[in-house]
Coordinates of C-alpha atoms and ligand atoms in Angstrom, one line a residue:
M1 CA 0.0 -20.4 9.9
S2 CA -2.2 -18.2 12.3
R3 CA 0.9 -16.2 13.1
F4 CA 0.9 -15.0 9.5
I5 CA -2.7 -13.9 9.4
F6 CA -3.4 -10.3 10.0
K7 CA -4.3 -9.5 13.6
S8 CA -6.0 -6.2 14.5
D9 CA -3.9 -3.6 16.3
V10 CA -4.5 -4.1 20.0
A11 CA -6.1 -1.6 22.3
P12 CA -3.6 0.3 24.4
S13 CA -5.2 -1.2 27.5
E14 CA -4.3 -4.6 26.3
I15 CA -0.6 -3.9 25.6
T16 CA 1.7 -6.0 27.8
P17 CA 4.9 -4.5 29.2
E18 CA 6.8 -6.6 26.7
E19 CA 4.9 -5.1 23.8
V20 CA 5.4 -1.6 25.2
Y21 CA 9.1 -2.4 25.3
R22 CA 9.1 -3.6 21.7
Q23 CA 7.2 -0.6 20.5
R24 CA 9.6 1.7 22.3
R25 CA 12.5 -0.2 20.9
L26 CA 11.1 0.1 17.4
F27 CA 10.9 3.9 17.6
M28 CA 14.4 4.2 19.3
Q29 CA 15.9 2.0 16.6
A30 CA 14.5 4.4 14.1
A31 CA 16.9 7.1 15.3
G32 CA 19.8 4.6 15.5
T33 CA 21.8 2.1 13.6
L34 CA 19.0 0.4 11.7
A35 CA 17.9 3.7 10.3
A36 CA 21.4 4.5 9.3
A37 CA 21.7 1.2 7.5
S38 CA 18.5 1.6 5.5
F39 CA 19.1 5.3 4.6
V40 CA 22.5 4.8 3.0
P41 CA 21.2 3.3 -0.4
E42 CA 18.5 5.9 -0.5
L43 CA 21.0 8.8 -0.1
A44 CA 23.2 7.3 -2.8
M45 CA 20.2 7.1 -5.1
A46 CA 18.9 10.6 -4.2
A47 CA 22.3 11.9 -5.4
A48 CA 21.9 10.2 -8.8
A49 CA 18.2 10.9 -9.3
P50 CA 16.3 14.1 -10.0
S51 CA 14.4 15.7 -7.1
F52 CA 11.5 13.6 -5.9
A53 CA 9.8 16.5 -4.2
G54 CA 6.5 16.9 -6.1
A55 CA 4.2 20.0 -6.2
P56 CA 1.6 20.2 -3.5
S57 CA -1.8 18.7 -4.3
K58 CA -5.3 19.7 -3.5
Y59 CA -6.0 16.1 -2.5
S60 CA -3.5 16.3 0.5
T61 CA -4.7 16.3 4.1
T62 CA -3.4 18.9 6.5
E63 CA -3.3 16.4 9.3
A64 CA 0.0 16.0 11.1
K65 CA 2.3 13.6 9.2
N66 CA 3.9 10.6 10.7
T67 CA 7.6 10.8 10.9
F68 CA 9.9 9.3 8.3
E69 CA 11.2 6.9 11.0
Q70 CA 7.7 5.7 11.8
I71 CA 6.7 5.2 8.2
T72 CA 9.9 3.3 7.4
H73 CA 10.0 1.1 10.5
Y74 CA 6.4 -0.1 11.0
N75 CA 5.7 -1.9 7.7
N76 CA 3.8 -4.7 6.1
Y77 CA 5.8 -6.2 3.3
Y78 CA 5.5 -10.0 3.7
E79 CA 8.1 -10.7 1.0
F80 CA 10.6 -9.5 3.7
G81 CA 9.0 -11.1 6.8
T82 CA 5.8 -10.8 8.8
D83 CA 6.9 -8.7 11.7
K84 CA 6.4 -4.9 11.4
S85 CA 10.2 -4.4 11.8
D86 CA 11.2 -7.1 9.3
P87 CA 10.9 -5.0 6.1
G88 CA 13.0 -2.2 7.6
E89 CA 15.7 -4.7 8.6
N90 CA 15.6 -7.0 5.5
A91 CA 14.6 -5.0 2.4
G92 CA 18.1 -3.7 1.8
T93 CA 18.6 -6.7 -0.5
L94 CA 16.0 -5.5 -3.0
K95 CA 17.6 -4.3 -6.2
T96 CA 15.6 -1.4 -7.6
R97 CA 17.7 -0.6 -10.7
P98 CA 17.4 -1.8 -13.4
W99 CA 13.6 -2.1 -13.1
S100 CA 10.8 -2.2 -15.6
V101 CA 7.0 -2.4 -15.5
R102 CA 5.1 -4.3 -18.2
I103 CA 1.6 -3.0 -19.0
E104 CA -0.5 -5.4 -21.1
G105 CA -3.9 -7.0 -21.6
E106 CA -7.0 -5.2 -23.0
C107 CA -5.3 -2.2 -24.6
A108 CA -4.1 -1.0 -28.0
K109 CA -0.5 -0.3 -27.0
P110 CA 0.9 -2.7 -24.5
Q111 CA 4.3 -1.5 -23.4
T112 CA 7.3 -2.1 -21.1
F113 CA 8.4 1.0 -19.3
D114 CA 11.9 1.3 -17.8
I115 CA 11.5 2.8 -14.3
D116 CA 13.3 6.1 -15.3
S117 CA 11.1 6.7 -18.3
L118 CA 8.0 5.8 -16.2
L119 CA 9.0 8.4 -13.7
K120 CA 9.1 11.1 -16.4
L121 CA 5.6 10.3 -17.8
A122 CA 4.0 13.1 -15.8
P123 CA 4.9 15.7 -13.2
L124 CA 5.2 14.4 -9.6
E125 CA 2.8 15.7 -7.0
E126 CA 3.1 15.4 -3.2
R127 CA 0.0 13.7 -1.8
V128 CA -0.2 13.7 1.9
Y129 CA -2.6 10.8 2.4
R130 CA -4.1 8.9 5.4
L131 CA -3.4 5.2 5.0
R132 CA -5.7 2.9 7.1
C133 CA -4.5 -0.6 7.5
V134 CA -7.0 -3.5 7.8
E135 CA -5.3 -4.3 11.1
A136 CA -6.9 -1.1 12.5
W137 CA -3.9 1.2 12.7
S138 CA -3.2 4.2 10.4
M139 CA -0.6 6.7 9.4
V140 CA -0.4 10.0 7.5
M141 CA 2.2 9.8 4.8
P142 CA 3.6 12.3 2.2
W143 CA 3.9 10.3 -1.0
E144 CA 5.3 11.6 -4.3
G145 CA 3.7 10.3 -7.5
F146 CA 1.2 11.0 -10.3
P147 CA -2.3 9.6 -11.0
L148 CA -2.2 6.0 -12.3
S149 CA -4.6 7.3 -15.0
E150 CA -1.7 9.1 -16.6
L151 CA 0.0 5.8 -17.2
L152 CA -3.1 3.8 -18.2
K153 CA -4.0 6.4 -20.9
Q154 CA -0.6 5.8 -22.5
V155 CA -1.5 2.2 -23.4
Q156 CA -5.1 3.0 -24.7
P157 CA -7.4 0.6 -22.8
N158 CA -10.1 -0.9 -25.0
G159 CA -13.7 -1.6 -24.2
N160 CA -13.0 -4.9 -22.5
A161 CA -10.7 -3.3 -19.9
K162 CA -13.0 -3.6 -16.9
Y163 CA -10.4 -4.2 -14.2
V164 CA -6.7 -3.6 -13.5
E165 CA -4.5 -6.3 -12.0
F166 CA -1.2 -5.4 -10.3
T167 CA 1.7 -7.9 -9.7
S168 CA 4.5 -7.3 -7.3
L169 CA 8.0 -8.7 -7.7
A170 CA 8.5 -12.2 -6.1
D171 CA 12.1 -13.1 -6.3
P172 CA 13.3 -15.5 -3.5
K173 CA 16.9 -14.5 -4.1
Q174 CA 16.1 -10.9 -3.0
M175 CA 13.1 -11.5 -0.8
P176 CA 13.5 -14.0 2.0
G177 CA 9.8 -14.1 2.8
V178 CA 8.9 -15.5 -0.7
S179 CA 10.4 -18.8 0.4
E180 CA 7.7 -19.0 3.2
R181 CA 4.3 -20.0 2.0
V182 CA 2.6 -17.2 3.8
L183 CA 0.7 -16.1 0.7
D184 CA 0.4 -17.5 -2.8
W185 CA 3.2 -15.4 -4.4
P186 CA 3.5 -13.2 -6.3
Y187 CA 1.5 -10.6 -4.4
T188 CA -1.3 -9.5 -6.7
E189 CA -4.0 -6.8 -6.2
G190 CA -6.7 -5.3 -8.3
L191 CA -9.0 -2.4 -8.9
R192 CA -12.1 -1.8 -11.0
M193 CA -11.3 0.4 -14.0
D194 CA -13.1 3.5 -12.6
E195 CA -11.2 3.1 -9.3
A196 CA -7.9 2.8 -11.1
M197 CA -8.7 5.9 -13.2
N198 CA -9.9 7.9 -10.1
P199 CA -7.6 10.9 -9.6
L200 CA -6.8 9.8 -6.0
T201 CA -5.2 6.5 -7.2
L202 CA -1.5 7.3 -7.2
L203 CA 1.4 5.7 -9.0
T204 CA 4.0 6.3 -6.3
F205 CA 7.7 6.8 -6.5
G206 CA 8.7 8.7 -3.5
L207 CA 8.2 9.5 0.2
Y208 CA 9.1 12.7 2.0
G209 CA 10.7 14.0 -1.1
K210 CA 13.1 11.1 -1.6
P211 CA 12.9 7.9 -3.6
L212 CA 10.7 5.3 -2.0
P213 CA 12.6 3.4 0.7
N214 CA 12.7 -0.3 -0.2
Q215 CA 10.5 -1.3 2.7
N216 CA 7.8 1.0 1.4
G217 CA 7.7 -0.6 -2.0
A218 CA 10.5 0.8 -4.1
P219 CA 10.9 1.7 -6.9
V220 CA 7.2 2.0 -7.7
R221 CA 3.9 1.1 -6.0
I222 CA 0.3 1.9 -6.0
I223 CA -1.4 4.0 -3.3
V224 CA -5.2 3.8 -3.0
P225 CA -6.0 5.9 0.1
W226 CA -9.8 5.1 0.5
K227 CA -9.1 1.3 0.7
Y228 CA -7.4 -0.8 3.3
G229 CA -3.7 -0.7 3.0
F230 CA -3.3 -4.2 1.5
K231 CA -4.8 -2.9 -1.8
S232 CA -1.8 -0.7 -2.2
A233 CA 0.6 -3.2 -3.9
K234 CA 4.4 -2.6 -3.5
S235 CA 7.3 -2.9 -5.9
I236 CA 5.1 -3.6 -9.0
V237 CA 6.5 -5.3 -12.1
K238 CA 3.3 -5.9 -14.1
I239 CA -0.1 -4.2 -14.7
R240 CA -2.7 -6.0 -16.7
L241 CA -6.0 -4.6 -18.1
V242 CA -8.5 -7.4 -17.8
E243 CA -12.2 -8.1 -18.4
K244 CA -13.0 -10.2 -15.3
Q245 CA -12.4 -9.3 -11.7
P246 CA -8.8 -10.5 -11.0
A247 CA -7.9 -12.8 -8.1
T248 CA -6.0 -11.0 -5.4
A249 CA -3.5 -12.4 -2.9
W250 CA -5.3 -11.8 0.4
N251 CA -8.7 -12.7 -1.1
K252 CA -7.3 -16.0 -2.3
S253 CA -5.8 -16.6 1.1
I254 CA -8.8 -15.9 3.2
P255 CA -11.8 -14.9 1.1
S256 CA -14.2 -14.5 4.0
E257 CA -12.0 -11.9 5.6
Y258 CA -10.5 -9.9 2.7
G259 CA -12.8 -8.9 -0.1
F260 CA -12.0 -7.5 -3.5
Y261 CA -13.3 -4.0 -2.8
S262 CA -11.9 -3.5 0.8
N263 CA -13.1 0.1 1.0
V264 CA -12.4 1.5 4.5
N265 CA -15.8 1.2 6.2
P266 CA -16.3 1.6 9.9
E267 CA -19.7 -0.1 9.6
V268 CA -18.5 -3.4 8.2
D269 CA -16.5 -5.3 10.8
H270 CA -13.7 -7.7 10.0
P271 CA -15.0 -11.2 11.0
R272 CA -12.4 -11.1 13.9
W273 CA -12.4 -7.5 15.0
S274 CA -14.2 -4.2 14.7
Q275 CA -13.3 -1.6 12.1
A276 CA -15.0 1.2 13.9
T277 CA -11.9 2.7 15.4
E278 CA -8.2 2.8 14.6
R279 CA -4.9 3.8 16.3
R280 CA -2.8 6.4 14.6
I281 CA 0.8 5.2 14.9
G282 CA 2.5 7.3 17.5
E283 CA -0.7 8.0 19.4
F284 CA -2.2 6.0 22.3
S285 CA -5.9 6.8 22.2
R286 CA -8.0 5.5 19.4
R287 CA -9.8 7.6 16.8
K288 CA -13.0 6.9 14.9
T289 CA -12.5 5.4 11.5
L290 CA -14.0 7.5 8.7
M291 CA -16.1 6.1 5.8
F292 CA -13.8 5.7 2.8
N293 CA -11.0 6.8 5.1
G294 CA -12.4 10.4 4.8
Y295 CA -12.2 10.5 1.0
G296 CA -16.0 10.1 0.4
E297 CA -16.4 13.3 -1.6
Y298 CA -14.1 11.9 -4.3
V299 CA -15.0 8.3 -4.3
A300 CA -18.5 7.6 -2.8
A301 CA -20.2 8.1 -6.2
M302 CA -18.5 5.0 -7.6
Y303 CA -20.3 2.8 -5.1
R304 CA -23.7 4.5 -5.1
N305 CA -25.8 1.5 -6.1
M306 CA -23.7 -1.2 -4.3
D307 CA -24.3 -3.0 -1.1
L308 CA -21.0 -2.4 0.6
K309 CA -21.7 -5.2 3.2
K310 CA -21.9 -7.7 0.4
F311 CA -19.1 -6.2 -1.7
Y312 CA -16.7 -5.8 1.3
Ligands
MTE401 N1 2.6 -5.2 -1.2 C1 3.3 -6.3 -1.3 N2 3.9 -6.7 -2.4 N3 3.4 -7.1 -0.2 C2 2.8 -6.8 1.0 O1 3.0 -7.6 2.0 N4 1.4 -5.3 2.3 C3 0.3 -4.4 2.1 C4 0.6 -3.2 1.2 N5 1.2 -3.6 0.0 C5 2.1 -5.6 1.1 C6 2.0 -4.8 0.0 C7 -0.3 -3.9 3.4 S1 -1.1 -5.0 4.4 C8 -0.1 -2.6 3.8 S2 -0.9 -2.0 5.2 C9 0.7 -1.6 3.0 O2 1.4 -2.2 1.9 C10 1.8 -1.0 3.9 O3 2.5 -0.1 3.3 P1 3.7 0.7 4.1 O4 4.6 -0.4 4.7 O5 4.4 1.5 3.1 O6 3.0 1.5 5.2

């Protein structure tokens, strides 16, 4: 079981020659056959779909972006395996059309949206976001999407809607990892209502101007850039507005290590490693982790009266 539990990204000084080799292999594969195999369905879909290139957004960082190859070959998507290269190798079996997302719970107008009508609900924006994984690595990724609030408004949340619960697809026929009892499937995540309505929270359909690659959570996922990456659920099929704080997959699995809030916080260590620094994928030296992953001006006010050590 311990193999399946997140481990922090190791310091470069601790990397063994074998790991160096594996890392190098990973990046070389990105330019080679593996990449070709995983690009073909995307290209086919890109031809059929409208442009995914969204308008630039004021919320984007100007930091250097990670490459498409890095973003699509160093993934966490346990439904397709627990190694970083597994999703890129295995997620080709995910069928992303037809696809629908059900939105229900504490609202006046529960609805089921077909993926193509969901896509047309609001104009797409390009959001270049830092994503900081709980394992102490990070990337800068150009996502295409629109604020989740645009969708939530459609169903008219009522006064009992205090939290939002997201459910990912869990189909053992398409997802080999779901037959392993790594997590209690389906993968679920959640946000408080104000977090879900925050303009930074993105309902995400694309990456680098193309439809989301399967390994990154096609056809639709959530991106919450000020929280550890595991809050950003992939390939979602259901959204529920609820009154009580929902159970979430990682919190159920190891509650002492993965809290509900999971805001990026360099001052609150993971019980097994420090969260003070991170390694940007593609770089060797470590950089300091920023409070709220650098998005404090937009989100800090939501936590003004909270003890973030207690609500980790
Ligand atoms: N969503 C589902 N359904 N299953 C997962 O295993 N992993 C999470 C998150 N969303 C995960 C998921 C974690 S730990 C991270 S860091 C991000 O997805 C990684 O997203 P990326 O592969 O697009 O970088």
